[in-house]
Short mmCIF file of C-alpha atoms in Angstrom, two decimals:
data_model
loop_
_atom_site.label_atom_id
_atom_site.label_comp_id
_atom_site.label_asym_id
_atom_site.label_seq_id
_atom_site.Cartn_x
_atom_site.Cartn_y
_atom_site.Cartn_z
CA UNK A 18 5.24 -22.50 4.12
CA UNK A 19 3.63 -19.06 4.22
CA UNK A 20 0.67 -18.63 1.90
CA UNK A 21 -2.46 -16.50 1.65
CA UNK A 22 -5.90 -17.53 0.49
CA UNK A 23 -6.41 -14.45 -1.69
CA UNK A 24 -5.65 -14.71 -5.40
CA UNK A 25 -4.95 -10.98 -5.79
CA UNK A 26 -4.08 -7.97 -3.63
CA UNK A 27 -6.08 -5.00 -4.88
CA UNK A 28 -7.16 -3.16 -1.70
CA UNK A 29 -5.66 -5.06 1.24
CA UNK A 30 -8.99 -6.25 2.59
CA UNK A 31 -8.52 -9.54 0.72
CA UNK A 32 -6.29 -10.73 3.59
CA UNK A 33 -7.75 -12.19 6.76
CA UNK A 34 -6.51 -10.84 10.07
CA UNK A 35 -4.38 -13.92 10.67
CA UNK A 36 -2.91 -13.68 7.16
CA UNK A 37 -2.07 -10.00 7.58
CA UNK A 38 -0.45 -10.63 10.96
CA UNK A 39 1.36 -13.66 9.53
CA UNK A 40 2.62 -11.64 6.58
CA UNK A 41 4.07 -8.99 8.87
CA UNK A 42 5.77 -11.61 11.05
CA UNK A 43 7.12 -13.39 7.97
CA UNK A 44 8.45 -10.07 6.60
CA UNK A 45 10.30 -9.50 9.89
CA UNK A 46 11.83 -12.99 9.53
CA UNK A 47 12.84 -12.25 5.94
CA UNK A 48 14.55 -9.03 7.03
CA UNK A 49 16.45 -10.90 9.74
CA UNK A 50 17.60 -13.61 7.32
CA UNK A 51 18.73 -10.93 4.86
CA UNK A 52 20.66 -9.13 7.57
CA UNK A 53 22.46 -12.25 8.78
CA UNK A 54 23.12 -13.70 5.32
CA UNK A 55 20.89 -16.77 5.59
CA UNK A 56 18.17 -15.77 3.13
CA UNK A 57 16.58 -18.47 0.96
CA UNK A 58 15.78 -18.12 -2.75
CA UNK A 59 12.38 -19.80 -3.09
CA UNK A 60 11.36 -18.11 -6.35
CA UNK A 61 14.07 -19.32 -8.73
CA UNK A 62 12.54 -19.50 -12.20
CA UNK A 63 9.65 -17.17 -11.32
CA UNK A 64 8.99 -13.87 -13.09
CA UNK A 65 7.18 -10.69 -12.00
CA UNK A 66 5.85 -8.19 -14.52
CA UNK A 67 5.76 -4.56 -13.36
CA UNK A 68 3.49 -2.10 -15.15
CA UNK A 69 3.96 1.62 -14.46
CA UNK A 70 1.50 4.33 -15.43
CA UNK A 71 2.87 6.57 -12.64
CA UNK A 72 6.47 7.54 -11.82
CA UNK A 73 8.12 5.43 -9.14
CA UNK A 74 11.23 5.15 -6.98
CA UNK A 75 10.35 3.01 -3.95
CA UNK A 76 7.87 0.75 -5.75
CA UNK A 77 10.22 -0.03 -8.64
CA UNK A 78 13.28 -0.53 -6.47
CA UNK A 79 11.61 -2.55 -3.73
CA UNK A 80 9.74 -4.95 -6.03
CA UNK A 81 12.76 -5.42 -8.31
CA UNK A 82 15.17 -6.15 -5.47
CA UNK A 83 12.59 -8.32 -3.70
CA UNK A 84 12.26 -10.65 -6.70
CA UNK A 85 15.99 -10.72 -7.34
CA UNK A 86 16.79 -11.65 -3.74
CA UNK A 87 14.09 -14.33 -3.79
CA UNK A 88 15.73 -15.83 -6.89
CA UNK A 89 13.26 -14.56 -9.49
CA UNK A 90 13.36 -11.90 -12.18
CA UNK A 91 11.34 -8.81 -13.12
CA UNK A 92 10.29 -7.31 -16.43
CA UNK A 93 8.89 -3.78 -16.43
CA UNK A 94 6.75 -1.85 -18.87
CA UNK A 95 6.29 1.92 -18.79
CA UNK A 96 3.25 3.73 -20.15
CA UNK A 97 5.54 5.76 -22.41
CA UNK A 98 6.92 2.64 -24.11
CA UNK A 99 3.78 0.52 -24.57
CA UNK A 100 0.68 0.65 -26.74
CA UNK A 101 -2.82 1.28 -25.46
CA UNK A 102 -4.52 -2.01 -24.72
CA UNK A 103 -7.54 -3.21 -22.76
CA UNK A 104 -6.60 -4.23 -19.18
CA UNK A 105 -8.34 -7.60 -19.59
CA UNK A 106 -6.25 -8.38 -22.68
CA UNK A 107 -3.04 -7.31 -20.96
CA UNK A 108 -3.83 -9.64 -18.05
CA UNK A 109 -4.42 -12.61 -20.34
CA UNK A 110 -1.22 -11.95 -22.28
CA UNK A 111 0.88 -11.66 -19.12
CA UNK A 112 -0.69 -14.81 -17.67
CA UNK A 113 1.13 -16.74 -20.38
CA UNK A 114 4.50 -15.12 -19.67
CA UNK A 115 4.98 -14.46 -15.96
CA UNK A 116 3.87 -15.70 -12.55
CA UNK A 117 2.54 -12.42 -11.07
CA UNK A 118 2.02 -8.80 -12.11
CA UNK A 119 2.38 -5.59 -10.10
CA UNK A 120 0.53 -2.55 -11.43
CA UNK A 121 1.06 1.09 -10.44
CA UNK A 122 -1.84 2.93 -12.03
CA UNK A 123 -4.17 5.91 -11.85
CA UNK A 124 -7.49 4.08 -11.84
CA UNK A 125 -8.49 1.31 -9.44
CA UNK A 126 -10.76 -0.02 -12.19
CA UNK A 127 -7.69 -1.01 -14.23
CA UNK A 128 -6.61 -3.38 -11.45
CA UNK A 129 -10.11 -4.79 -11.05
CA UNK A 130 -10.49 -5.41 -14.77
CA UNK A 131 -7.11 -7.11 -14.97
CA UNK A 132 -7.87 -9.30 -11.96
CA UNK A 133 -11.19 -10.38 -13.48
CA UNK A 134 -9.37 -12.15 -16.35
CA UNK A 135 -5.97 -12.97 -14.86
CA UNK A 136 -4.89 -16.47 -13.92
CA UNK A 137 -1.89 -15.04 -12.03
CA UNK A 138 -1.82 -12.75 -8.97
CA UNK A 139 -2.41 -9.04 -9.62
CA UNK A 140 -0.78 -6.76 -7.04
CA UNK A 141 -1.73 -3.14 -6.46
CA UNK A 142 1.51 -1.14 -6.40
CA UNK A 143 -0.57 2.05 -6.04
CA UNK A 144 -3.84 3.39 -7.39
CA UNK A 145 -5.82 6.55 -6.77
CA UNK A 146 -7.87 4.75 -4.10
CA UNK A 147 -5.53 2.30 -2.37
CA UNK A 148 -1.88 1.71 -1.48
CA UNK A 149 -1.91 -1.59 0.47
CA UNK A 150 1.79 -2.46 0.07
CA UNK A 151 2.78 0.79 1.77
CA UNK A 152 0.46 0.16 4.72
CA UNK A 153 1.78 -3.36 5.19
CA UNK A 154 5.27 -1.82 5.44
CA UNK A 155 3.94 0.73 7.93
CA UNK A 156 2.38 -1.97 10.10
CA UNK A 157 5.67 -3.88 10.03
CA UNK A 158 7.45 -0.71 11.15
CA UNK A 159 5.04 -0.24 14.06
CA UNK A 160 5.42 -3.90 15.08
CA UNK A 161 9.22 -3.56 15.06
CA UNK A 162 9.03 -0.38 17.14
CA UNK A 163 6.42 -1.29 19.74
CA UNK A 164 6.49 -5.09 19.68
CA UNK A 165 2.74 -5.19 19.03
CA UNK A 166 -0.01 -3.65 16.92
CA UNK A 167 -3.23 -4.24 18.84
CA UNK A 168 -3.97 -1.32 21.14
CA UNK A 169 -1.69 1.22 19.46
CA UNK A 170 -3.12 4.64 18.59
CA UNK A 171 -2.14 5.97 15.17
CA UNK A 172 -3.13 9.50 14.12
CA UNK A 173 -3.23 10.49 10.46
CA UNK A 174 -3.11 14.19 9.56
CA UNK A 175 -3.68 15.47 6.04
CA UNK A 176 -5.30 14.47 2.78
CA UNK A 177 -7.98 11.77 2.75
CA UNK A 178 -6.18 9.91 -0.02
CA UNK A 179 -5.13 6.36 -0.90
CA UNK A 180 -2.81 6.17 2.12
CA UNK A 181 -5.61 6.99 4.54
CA UNK A 182 -7.98 4.63 2.71
CA UNK A 183 -5.58 1.72 3.11
CA UNK A 184 -4.83 2.64 6.72
CA UNK A 185 -8.57 2.64 7.41
CA UNK A 186 -9.09 -0.78 5.87
CA UNK A 187 -6.05 -2.52 7.33
CA UNK A 188 -4.83 -0.99 10.60
CA UNK A 189 -8.02 -1.09 12.74
CA UNK A 190 -8.66 -4.60 11.38
CA UNK A 191 -5.73 -5.83 13.45
CA UNK A 192 -6.60 -3.88 16.57
CA UNK A 193 -5.12 -0.42 15.94
CA UNK A 194 -7.06 2.65 17.11
CA UNK A 195 -6.95 5.02 14.15
CA UNK A 196 -7.78 8.72 14.39
CA UNK A 197 -7.61 11.21 11.55
CA UNK A 198 -8.08 14.89 10.76
CA UNK A 199 -8.56 16.17 7.22
CA UNK A 200 -9.58 19.63 5.98
CA UNK A 201 -13.17 20.06 4.91
CA UNK A 202 -13.60 18.84 1.37
CA UNK A 203 -10.58 16.53 1.57
CA UNK A 204 -12.04 13.74 3.71
CA UNK A 205 -11.67 10.05 2.84
CA UNK A 206 -14.29 8.15 0.87
CA UNK A 207 -17.45 7.67 2.92
CA UNK A 208 -17.90 4.20 1.43
CA UNK A 209 -14.41 3.13 2.53
CA UNK A 210 -14.87 4.62 6.02
CA UNK A 211 -18.13 2.69 6.46
CA UNK A 212 -16.53 -0.54 5.31
CA UNK A 213 -13.48 0.02 7.52
CA UNK A 214 -15.60 0.64 10.62
CA UNK A 215 -17.47 -2.61 10.04
CA UNK A 216 -14.16 -4.48 9.80
CA UNK A 217 -12.81 -2.74 12.92
CA UNK A 218 -15.82 -3.68 15.05
CA UNK A 219 -15.01 -7.36 14.75
CA UNK A 220 -11.34 -7.01 15.68
CA UNK A 221 -11.00 -4.62 18.61
CA UNK A 222 -9.78 -1.66 16.59
CA UNK A 223 -11.52 1.70 16.22
CA UNK A 224 -11.80 4.68 13.89
CA UNK A 225 -12.52 8.27 14.87
CA UNK A 226 -12.47 11.47 12.82
CA UNK A 227 -11.61 14.86 14.29
CA UNK A 228 -11.95 18.40 12.98
CA UNK A 229 -8.68 19.58 14.54
CA UNK A 230 -5.27 17.90 14.12
CA UNK A 231 -4.38 18.57 17.77
CA UNK A 232 -7.38 16.55 18.94
CA UNK A 233 -6.55 13.68 16.59
CA UNK A 234 -2.94 13.31 17.79
CA UNK A 235 -3.64 13.57 21.53
CA UNK A 236 -1.92 10.58 23.13
CA UNK A 237 -1.04 8.96 19.80
CA UNK A 238 1.79 6.43 19.56
CA UNK A 239 2.38 7.41 15.92
CA UNK A 240 1.67 10.48 13.80
CA UNK A 241 1.35 9.83 10.07
CA UNK A 242 1.14 12.32 7.20
CA UNK A 243 1.43 12.44 3.43
CA UNK A 244 1.89 15.11 0.77
CA UNK A 245 -0.94 17.60 0.44
CA UNK A 246 -0.97 17.31 -3.37
CA UNK A 247 -0.66 13.80 -4.75
CA UNK A 248 0.25 12.90 -8.33
CA UNK A 249 -2.57 13.84 -10.66
CA UNK A 250 -3.76 16.77 -8.53
CA UNK A 251 -1.01 19.27 -9.36
CA UNK A 252 -3.51 21.76 -10.81
CA UNK A 253 -5.07 22.01 -7.33
CA UNK A 254 -1.81 22.72 -5.53
CA UNK A 255 -2.44 26.36 -4.60
CA UNK A 256 -5.97 25.64 -3.39
CA UNK A 257 -4.77 22.66 -1.40
CA UNK A 258 -1.99 24.61 0.32
CA UNK A 259 -4.57 27.12 1.56
CA UNK A 260 -6.91 24.36 2.70
CA UNK A 261 -4.17 22.45 4.53
CA UNK A 262 -2.84 25.40 6.49
CA UNK A 263 -2.62 24.23 10.10
CA UNK A 264 -2.23 20.56 9.13
CA UNK A 265 1.56 20.41 9.19
CA UNK A 266 3.21 17.79 11.38
CA UNK A 267 5.58 19.93 13.42
CA UNK A 268 6.99 20.26 16.92
CA UNK A 269 3.83 21.87 18.31
CA UNK A 270 1.62 19.06 17.06
CA UNK A 271 4.10 16.39 18.12
CA UNK A 272 4.02 17.68 21.70
CA UNK A 273 0.40 16.53 22.00
CA UNK A 274 1.26 12.91 21.17
CA UNK A 275 2.34 10.19 23.59
CA UNK A 276 5.95 10.29 24.86
CA UNK A 277 8.33 8.78 22.28
CA UNK A 278 5.66 8.73 19.57
CA UNK A 279 7.02 7.90 16.13
CA UNK A 280 6.67 10.14 13.08
CA UNK A 281 5.60 8.47 9.82
CA UNK A 282 5.42 9.48 6.16
CA UNK A 283 5.07 7.25 3.09
CA UNK A 284 7.45 9.45 1.02
CA UNK A 285 8.24 11.37 -1.05
CA UNK A 286 7.79 14.33 1.28
CA UNK A 287 7.92 18.06 0.80
CA UNK A 288 9.84 19.41 3.77
CA UNK A 289 8.34 22.56 5.16
CA UNK A 290 4.87 21.75 3.82
CA UNK A 291 3.11 18.72 5.33
CA UNK A 292 6.06 18.00 7.64
CA UNK A 293 8.68 20.26 9.19
CA UNK A 294 12.40 19.61 8.79
CA UNK A 295 12.68 18.98 12.52
CA UNK A 296 10.04 16.24 12.44
CA UNK A 297 11.39 14.62 9.27
CA UNK A 298 14.79 14.27 10.95
CA UNK A 299 13.52 13.70 14.50
CA UNK A 300 15.14 10.92 16.52
CA UNK A 301 11.74 9.17 16.55
CA UNK A 302 11.17 9.55 12.82
CA UNK A 303 10.75 6.15 11.13
CA UNK A 304 10.24 7.43 7.58
CA UNK A 305 13.17 5.63 6.05
CA UNK A 306 12.52 2.42 7.93
CA UNK A 307 9.03 2.49 6.40
CA UNK A 308 10.52 2.76 2.92
CA UNK A 309 12.98 -0.08 3.58
CA UNK A 310 10.20 -2.30 4.87
CA UNK A 311 8.45 -2.11 1.51
CA UNK A 312 11.13 -4.57 0.38
CA UNK A 313 10.43 -7.09 3.12
CA UNK A 314 6.62 -7.07 3.13
CA UNK A 315 6.52 -7.33 -0.66
CA UNK A 316 8.81 -10.36 -0.49
CA UNK A 317 6.39 -11.94 1.97
CA UNK A 318 3.39 -11.00 -0.16
CA UNK A 319 4.82 -12.41 -3.40
CA UNK A 320 5.82 -15.66 -1.70
CA UNK A 321 2.40 -15.95 -0.07
CA UNK A 322 0.52 -15.34 -3.33
CA UNK A 323 2.70 -17.68 -5.38
CA UNK A 324 2.52 -20.45 -2.77
CA UNK A 325 -1.25 -20.16 -2.94
CA UNK A 326 -1.12 -20.30 -6.74
CA UNK A 327 1.17 -23.35 -6.69
CA UNK A 328 -1.24 -25.23 -4.45
CA UNK A 329 -4.24 -24.18 -6.51
CA UNK A 330 -2.57 -25.36 -9.71
CA UNK A 331 -2.52 -28.92 -8.40
CA UNK A 332 -6.32 -28.85 -8.43
CA UNK A 333 -7.11 -26.59 -11.40
CA UNK A 334 -6.03 -26.82 -15.02
CA UNK A 335 -4.14 -23.66 -16.05
CA UNK A 336 -6.17 -23.12 -19.21
CA UNK A 337 -9.43 -23.23 -17.27
CA UNK A 338 -8.20 -20.25 -15.29
CA UNK A 339 -8.00 -18.25 -18.51
CA UNK A 340 -11.43 -19.18 -19.84
CA UNK A 341 -13.91 -16.31 -20.21
CA UNK A 342 -17.49 -16.64 -21.40
CA UNK A 343 -18.89 -14.00 -23.72
CA UNK A 344 -21.75 -13.38 -21.33
CA UNK A 345 -19.44 -12.57 -18.42
CA UNK A 346 -17.24 -10.12 -20.33
CA UNK A 347 -17.45 -6.57 -18.97
CA UNK A 348 -19.00 -3.98 -21.25
CA UNK A 349 -18.71 -0.86 -19.07
CA UNK A 350 -15.96 1.69 -18.34
CA UNK A 351 -13.58 1.11 -21.22
CA UNK A 352 -10.52 2.47 -19.46
CA UNK A 353 -7.36 1.37 -21.25
CA UNK A 354 -4.04 0.38 -19.76
CA UNK A 355 -1.03 2.10 -21.22
#
């Protein structure tokens, strides 16, 4: 029975190396059982709530289908159809209805506040700082392609955003050598880089920043990019396009990578901007395998979290998990969840 020790998945660094590797291997098994028609339905009678403050295609589809194929159900709430409410209160309400909640939100603090009062697993479906479910799918894709993860060189080119943050925290932790090149002023969080380097030192991975994309991709087994302007930064689009000139993943850049290097993108992409048409449709492009693998890793994650919760419930009374003392209640940052 696959399970993880973490109660929530907010950043990805809650998982130990063995749990992350086990999750990827379990996801590969789940894909195989789906393909050959032998899939089990271990989550009959279980329910997943999905809260969306940001638009979604892959997150909504992959989580919905994952729960359905595992035998469970989903209920979703959109920011446009719900009242403003404190994240802590939302978490306590949902803890009485469902068995886990996935949140796609603008602010990481919303996830943290929900997790602080939730007796059920809280899953980060995307925030402005982290996108761990996507990176788990990416690691699965690399494992399928190369048969291993430790020792691979992955080069990220572009914005120092939530994708790069999650790559930094998760990929080197299982032995990947991660290089990256971002324009000046668009680098990743220094705090996250420092934390990621400390994690990498204990696991054989490495992290190195470069000023020039060509230097970052030299000899890389995979080249990864993302949109230059993420949701919420549309007002900066013209400035960003000027800053990111020279950071497109194209044939010239690809020529500096290792032979048969794969091309990666979390999607959606803007063809002709951060990635050329030729690279998006290249024979070594794995973009759409990455998106499919969201389904499989999220199945593995949900099973792992709920198996942990089931075991914990044999030792802990459910109502105790909801108890909150007045002294411990947060008083800062009153962000509200739509």
